[in-house]
Structures are given as C-alpha cells and as structure tokens.
XYZ file of C-alpha atoms in Angstrom:
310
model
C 22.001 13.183 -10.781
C 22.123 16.832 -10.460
C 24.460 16.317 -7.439
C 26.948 14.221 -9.701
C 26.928 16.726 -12.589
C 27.707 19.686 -9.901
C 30.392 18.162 -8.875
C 31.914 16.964 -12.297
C 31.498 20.556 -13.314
C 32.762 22.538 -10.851
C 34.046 20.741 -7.932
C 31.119 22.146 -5.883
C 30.694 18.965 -3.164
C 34.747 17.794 -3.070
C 35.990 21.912 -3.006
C 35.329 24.460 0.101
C 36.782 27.552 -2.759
C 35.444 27.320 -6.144
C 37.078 29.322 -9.105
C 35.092 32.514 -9.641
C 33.813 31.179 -12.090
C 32.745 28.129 -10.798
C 30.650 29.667 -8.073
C 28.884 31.984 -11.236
C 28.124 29.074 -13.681
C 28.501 25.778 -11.728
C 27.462 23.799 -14.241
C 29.540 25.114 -17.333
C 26.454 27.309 -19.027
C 27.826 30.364 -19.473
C 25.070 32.821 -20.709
C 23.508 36.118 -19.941
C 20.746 35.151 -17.341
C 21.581 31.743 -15.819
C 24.383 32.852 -13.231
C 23.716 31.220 -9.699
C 23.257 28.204 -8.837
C 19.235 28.143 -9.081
C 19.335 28.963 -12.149
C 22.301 26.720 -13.231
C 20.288 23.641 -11.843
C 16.969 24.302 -13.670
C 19.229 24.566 -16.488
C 20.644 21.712 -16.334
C 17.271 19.934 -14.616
C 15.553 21.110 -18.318
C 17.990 19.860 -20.518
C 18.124 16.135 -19.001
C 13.948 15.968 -19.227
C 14.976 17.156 -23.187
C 16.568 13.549 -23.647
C 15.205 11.430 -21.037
C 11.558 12.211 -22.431
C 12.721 12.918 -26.229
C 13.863 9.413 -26.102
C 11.342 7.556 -23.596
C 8.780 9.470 -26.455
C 10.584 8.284 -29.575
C 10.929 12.248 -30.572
C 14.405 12.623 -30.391
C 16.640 9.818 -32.356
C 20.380 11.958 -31.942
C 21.770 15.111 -30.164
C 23.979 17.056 -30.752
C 28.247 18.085 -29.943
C 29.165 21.385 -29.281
C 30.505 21.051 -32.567
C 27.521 21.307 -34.595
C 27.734 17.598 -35.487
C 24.948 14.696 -33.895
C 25.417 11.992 -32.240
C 22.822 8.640 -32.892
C 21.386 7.133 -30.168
C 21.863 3.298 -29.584
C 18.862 1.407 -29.381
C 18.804 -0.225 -26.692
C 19.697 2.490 -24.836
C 17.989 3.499 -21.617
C 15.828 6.898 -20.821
C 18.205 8.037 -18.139
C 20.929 6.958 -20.186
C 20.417 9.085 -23.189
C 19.453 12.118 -20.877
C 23.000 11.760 -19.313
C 24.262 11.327 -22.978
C 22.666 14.272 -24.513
C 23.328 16.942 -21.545
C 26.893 15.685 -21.499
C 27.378 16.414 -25.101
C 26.328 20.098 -25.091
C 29.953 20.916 -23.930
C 31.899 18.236 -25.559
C 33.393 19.787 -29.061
C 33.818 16.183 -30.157
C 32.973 12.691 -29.951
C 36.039 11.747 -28.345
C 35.572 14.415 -25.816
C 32.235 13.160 -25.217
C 33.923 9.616 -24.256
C 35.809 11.154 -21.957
C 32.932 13.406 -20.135
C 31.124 10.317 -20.036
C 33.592 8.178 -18.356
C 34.316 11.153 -15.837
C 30.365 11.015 -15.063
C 30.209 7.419 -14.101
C 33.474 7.745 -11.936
C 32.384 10.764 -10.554
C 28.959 9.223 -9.783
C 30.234 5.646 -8.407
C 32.175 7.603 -6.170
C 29.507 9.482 -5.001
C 26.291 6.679 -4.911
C 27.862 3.398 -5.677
C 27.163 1.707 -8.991
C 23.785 2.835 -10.100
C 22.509 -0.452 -11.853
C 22.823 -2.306 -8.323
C 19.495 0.109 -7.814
C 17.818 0.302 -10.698
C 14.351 0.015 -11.531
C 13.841 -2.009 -14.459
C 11.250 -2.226 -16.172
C 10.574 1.724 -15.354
C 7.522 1.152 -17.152
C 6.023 -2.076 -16.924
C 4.406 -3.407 -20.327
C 1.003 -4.575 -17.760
C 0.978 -1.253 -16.208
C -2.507 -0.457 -16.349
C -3.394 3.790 -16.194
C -5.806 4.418 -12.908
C -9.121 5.442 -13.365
C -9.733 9.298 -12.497
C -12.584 11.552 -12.097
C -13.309 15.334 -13.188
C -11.290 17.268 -9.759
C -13.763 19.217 -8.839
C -17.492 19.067 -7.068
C -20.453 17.163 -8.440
C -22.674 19.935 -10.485
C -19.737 22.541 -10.814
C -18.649 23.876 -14.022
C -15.046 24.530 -14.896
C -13.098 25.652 -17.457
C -10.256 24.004 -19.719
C -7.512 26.418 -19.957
C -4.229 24.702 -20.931
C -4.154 21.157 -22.846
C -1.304 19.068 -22.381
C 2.169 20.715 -21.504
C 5.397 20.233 -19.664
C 4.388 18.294 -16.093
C 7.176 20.199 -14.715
C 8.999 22.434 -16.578
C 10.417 22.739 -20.057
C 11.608 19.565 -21.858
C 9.425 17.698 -19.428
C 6.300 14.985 -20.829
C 3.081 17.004 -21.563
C 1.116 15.462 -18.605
C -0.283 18.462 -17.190
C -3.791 19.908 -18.031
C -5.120 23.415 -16.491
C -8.416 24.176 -15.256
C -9.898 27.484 -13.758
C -13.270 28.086 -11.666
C -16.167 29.537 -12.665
C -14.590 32.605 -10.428
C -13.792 35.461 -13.392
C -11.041 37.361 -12.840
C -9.698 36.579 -9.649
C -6.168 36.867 -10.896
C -3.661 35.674 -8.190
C -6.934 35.551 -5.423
C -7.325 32.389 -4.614
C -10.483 31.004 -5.461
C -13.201 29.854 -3.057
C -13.992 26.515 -4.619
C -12.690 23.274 -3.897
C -10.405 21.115 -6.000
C -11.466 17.337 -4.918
C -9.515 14.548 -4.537
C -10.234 12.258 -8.962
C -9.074 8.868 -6.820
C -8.309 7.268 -3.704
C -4.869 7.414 -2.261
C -2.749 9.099 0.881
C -1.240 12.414 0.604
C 2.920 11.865 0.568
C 3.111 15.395 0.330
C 1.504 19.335 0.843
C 3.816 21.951 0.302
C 4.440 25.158 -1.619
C 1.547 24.906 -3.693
C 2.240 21.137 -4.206
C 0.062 17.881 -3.086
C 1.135 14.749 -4.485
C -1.239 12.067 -3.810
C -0.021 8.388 -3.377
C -2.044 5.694 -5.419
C -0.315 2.468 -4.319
C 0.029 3.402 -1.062
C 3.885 2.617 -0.088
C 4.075 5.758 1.134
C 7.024 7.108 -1.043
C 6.500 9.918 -3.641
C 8.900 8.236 -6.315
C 7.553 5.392 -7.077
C 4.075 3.603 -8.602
C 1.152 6.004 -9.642
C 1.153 9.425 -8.143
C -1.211 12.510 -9.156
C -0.287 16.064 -8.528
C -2.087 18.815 -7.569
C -0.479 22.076 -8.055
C -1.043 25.555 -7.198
C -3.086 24.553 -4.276
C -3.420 27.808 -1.587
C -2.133 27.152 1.806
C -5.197 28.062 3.354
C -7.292 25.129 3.270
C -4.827 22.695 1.522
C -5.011 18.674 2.577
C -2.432 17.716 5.338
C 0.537 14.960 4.757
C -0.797 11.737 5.573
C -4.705 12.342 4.810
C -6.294 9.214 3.081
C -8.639 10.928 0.457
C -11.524 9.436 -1.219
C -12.687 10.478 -4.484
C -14.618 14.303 -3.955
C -12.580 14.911 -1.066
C -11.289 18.393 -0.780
C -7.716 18.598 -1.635
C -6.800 22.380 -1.631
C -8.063 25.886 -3.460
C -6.403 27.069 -6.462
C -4.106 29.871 -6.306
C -0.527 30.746 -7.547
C 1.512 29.072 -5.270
C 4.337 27.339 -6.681
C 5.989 27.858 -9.496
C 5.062 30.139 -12.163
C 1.707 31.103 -12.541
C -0.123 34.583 -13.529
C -3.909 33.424 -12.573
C -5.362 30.903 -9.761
C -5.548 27.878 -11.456
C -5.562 23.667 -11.343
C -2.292 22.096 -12.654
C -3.437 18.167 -12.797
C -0.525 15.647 -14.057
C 0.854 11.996 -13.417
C 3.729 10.279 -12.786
C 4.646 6.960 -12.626
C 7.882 5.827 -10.994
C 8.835 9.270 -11.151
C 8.597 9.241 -14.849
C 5.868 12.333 -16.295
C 3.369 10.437 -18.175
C 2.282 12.294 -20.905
C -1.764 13.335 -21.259
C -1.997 11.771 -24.565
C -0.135 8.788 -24.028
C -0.941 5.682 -26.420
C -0.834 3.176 -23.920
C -1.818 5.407 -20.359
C -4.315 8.313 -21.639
C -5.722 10.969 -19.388
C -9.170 10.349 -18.954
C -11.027 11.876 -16.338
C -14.756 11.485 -15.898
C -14.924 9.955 -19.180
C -12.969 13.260 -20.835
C -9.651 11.801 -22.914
C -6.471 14.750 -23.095
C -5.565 15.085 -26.632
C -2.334 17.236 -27.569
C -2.429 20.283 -29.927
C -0.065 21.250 -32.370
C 1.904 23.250 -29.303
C 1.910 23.476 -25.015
C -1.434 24.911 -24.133
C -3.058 23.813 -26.772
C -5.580 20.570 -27.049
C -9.042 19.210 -26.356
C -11.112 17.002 -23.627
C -12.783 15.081 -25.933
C -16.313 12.196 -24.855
C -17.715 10.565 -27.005
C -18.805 13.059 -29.647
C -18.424 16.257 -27.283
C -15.264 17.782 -27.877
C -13.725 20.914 -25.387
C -10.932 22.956 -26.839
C -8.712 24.596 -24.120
C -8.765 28.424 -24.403
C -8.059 31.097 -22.028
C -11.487 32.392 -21.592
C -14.803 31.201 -19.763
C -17.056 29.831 -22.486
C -19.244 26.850 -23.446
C -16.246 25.878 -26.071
C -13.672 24.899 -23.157
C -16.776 24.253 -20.324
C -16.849 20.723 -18.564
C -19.146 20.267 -15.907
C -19.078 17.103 -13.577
C-alpha cells in the first residue's frame, strides 16, 4: 500500500531522478517537519489507520476534500477501502478530482501487485472468531502496575489495543528492568527484533495472519529467540525502551488479528487477562482493569489504585 501511494505521488519506484521536491515530500505533505521519506511514510502510514479503523470502528461515517467539503462513506464499503478513500481525498480539492486520484491508485497498484481482490481476505474478521484466552504477563506473586489504558497499538490513528504496565522497579527510567515479562498464552515466536516479539497463536508461522500478541519494548538482553514455542509464564524479554517511542522501561501488550489492531475494549473480542477486562477512558492513556467488583485505574505512579498482582 505504502509502496503504491509512493509511487502515485512522486514517481519514487518507476523514476531514478525525482523533482526536488519529490525527493523532500514524496508523498505530497508539504509541512514544516515531515520532509524525508521516514517521516513522509509514517505520515501517510497514520492517516490510512485514521480511516481503515474510523470505519472498521463505526467512528468515522465521511472525510473530508481538500476543499473543506465531506465525502459519505458507502456502506458496504470495505476497511481498506475507505482508508484508501479518505487518505486519497486529503489532496483532492474536489470530488471529481478525487475520482480521478482514485482511478490512478488502482492502475497504479494493478500494475504494481496484480488485482488486489484475487488476494483478499474476506471475511477479515470472521463473525465465529472467538478472542484467545490470556493471562496477567508477568510472574506468579509479582505485582505490577497499570500505567496506560487502551491507546493506539501502533501509532496514531491506529485501534486502542495496547495497554502499559511497569515493574515494581521505581524509577529506573530508560534501565531496563530486571524482571521478566512471561509469555499470557501458548504460541511460537514469528518474530524478536528492535524491541518487538510478536508471538504466533495459530501457529502457521506467518506474522500477518490469525491471532498474534505483541510484546513491545522488550531489551535485547535476555529477549526470546525467533522460533521459541512458549508456554504460558515463559520468559519472553525485560522491559526497556527499545522500539519506538518510549521515555520509561515499560510493557506495551496489544493484539492483532489478520493484521487488523483489535481494540482493548472491543464488544465482541475484549482484553481480558487473568480475569482483568480493558475498558477505554474518555482519552489514550486513560482506562481501567476492571474483575468482578475490583476496579484498577491506569495512572502514572506506583500505587494500590493502578496495582494488579498475578
């Protein structure tokens, strides 16, 4: 996808000298603090999660031109479909421009990858999927500490799947911590990498599709090899700050399904682990573990009112 949209935008795969310009903002953004093309795909990686989850949520019903003006989205429209939809639109000044970028998208991808519905996975989420059955990540008779309810599973726009937990460990900062995060289910490591272990739960071996967990922020020292077959209170890795932005050593737990983020509080696939059920708050960070009538309330701090102890 992001492939497809670099090339559409700037000619980046088809031309060996790209405008100035081109090379700057590949993918059309022009704005203080998004030149290069890191920084153009996160961009442009944020803005498709934006429609693919606003609509896969029912949260988003329209998006808008470049003209101010909103488009509504049909409704039997596809996740993937609406993400393409909506990113497409933020440069098109009008509907009929829109039509156009749209029609230079699927050219510009059937050239590329052939006609995407030959490979599609439908349904991406089956109506008798059934949510797996996890337990607290961390060691029998350890206390830890609920820092961040449900938020982005990977970056902004993204499905709040991810919860946060810290050790008992005060202020280790960036240190990584000493204690073990443990494996909450069976399943092979797919992979281990930059602070990264994704853990297979079907076991076919491929990252992108059935039930995965991941387990980010997981120090190098110590972290569980590609190809380990954990059992539930295995050790899986130490927390740290390793990938992706983090300011203290921490636990970054989410789950995907067919690739697809499923969000903590999901109606039909909830979070529960040990027993504890992710609710959202009103905003990222915010929420509650809540069993039966004990209720935890994430908070930055080490304290009996965001404690859960296995």
């Amino acid at each position: 996808m992001l492939l497809t949209l670099l090339e559409m935008e700037s000619g980046w795969l088809s031309n060996p000298a790209p405008s100035a310009t081109a090379l700057l903002y590949p993918m059309g953004y022009q704005a203080s603090g998004y030149d290069g093309l890191g920084r153009q795909l996160a961009w442009a990686a944020d803005n498709l999660n934006v429609g693919f989850y606003g609509w896969l949520e029912e949260s988003m019903w329209s998006y808008p031109l470049a003209d101010g003006s909103h488009v509504e989205v049909a409704l039997n429209a596809n996740a993937g479909t609406v993400a393409v939809q909506r990113f497409l639109a933020l440069h098109a000044p009008s509907y009929e421009i829109l039509l156009q970028r749209l029609e230079t998208f699927r050219a510009t991808y059937q050239q590329l990858w052939g006609d995407p519905f030959d490979y599609a996975v439908e349904p991406l989420l089956p109506a008798t999927l059934q949510a797996p059955t996890l337990s607290l990540p961390w060691s029998v008779k350890e206390t830890w500490y609920l820092t961040g309810g449900p938020h982005g599973g990977w970056g902004s726009g993204s499905s709040w799947a991810a919860v946060d937990f810290v050790t008992g460990e005060r202020y280790l900062g960036c240190a990584m911590s000493q204690q073990w995060v443990t494996a909450a289910i069976a399943g092979t490591v797919v992979f281990s990498d930059q602070g990264m272990v994704f853990q297979d739960l079907d076991e076919d071996g491929f990252v992108g599709s059935g039930w995965t967990l991941l387990y980010m922020h997981m120090g190098s020292d110590g972290r569980v090899a590609v190809g380990t077959q954990l059992t539930p209170g295995d050790p899986v890795g130490h927390p740290s700050c390793e990938g992706g932005y983090s300011d203290a050593s921490h636990l970054h737990l989410a789950r995907r399904y067919n690739g697809v983020w499923i969000a903590a509080q999901h109606p039909r696939w909830p979070l529960v682990l040990g027993g504890w059920s992710a609710g959202n708050g009103t905003a990222e960070y915010e929420g509650t573990l809540t069993r039966e009538s004990a209720v935890k309330v994430a908070a930055e701090t080490w304290a009996e009112l965001n404690a859960i102890s296995h």
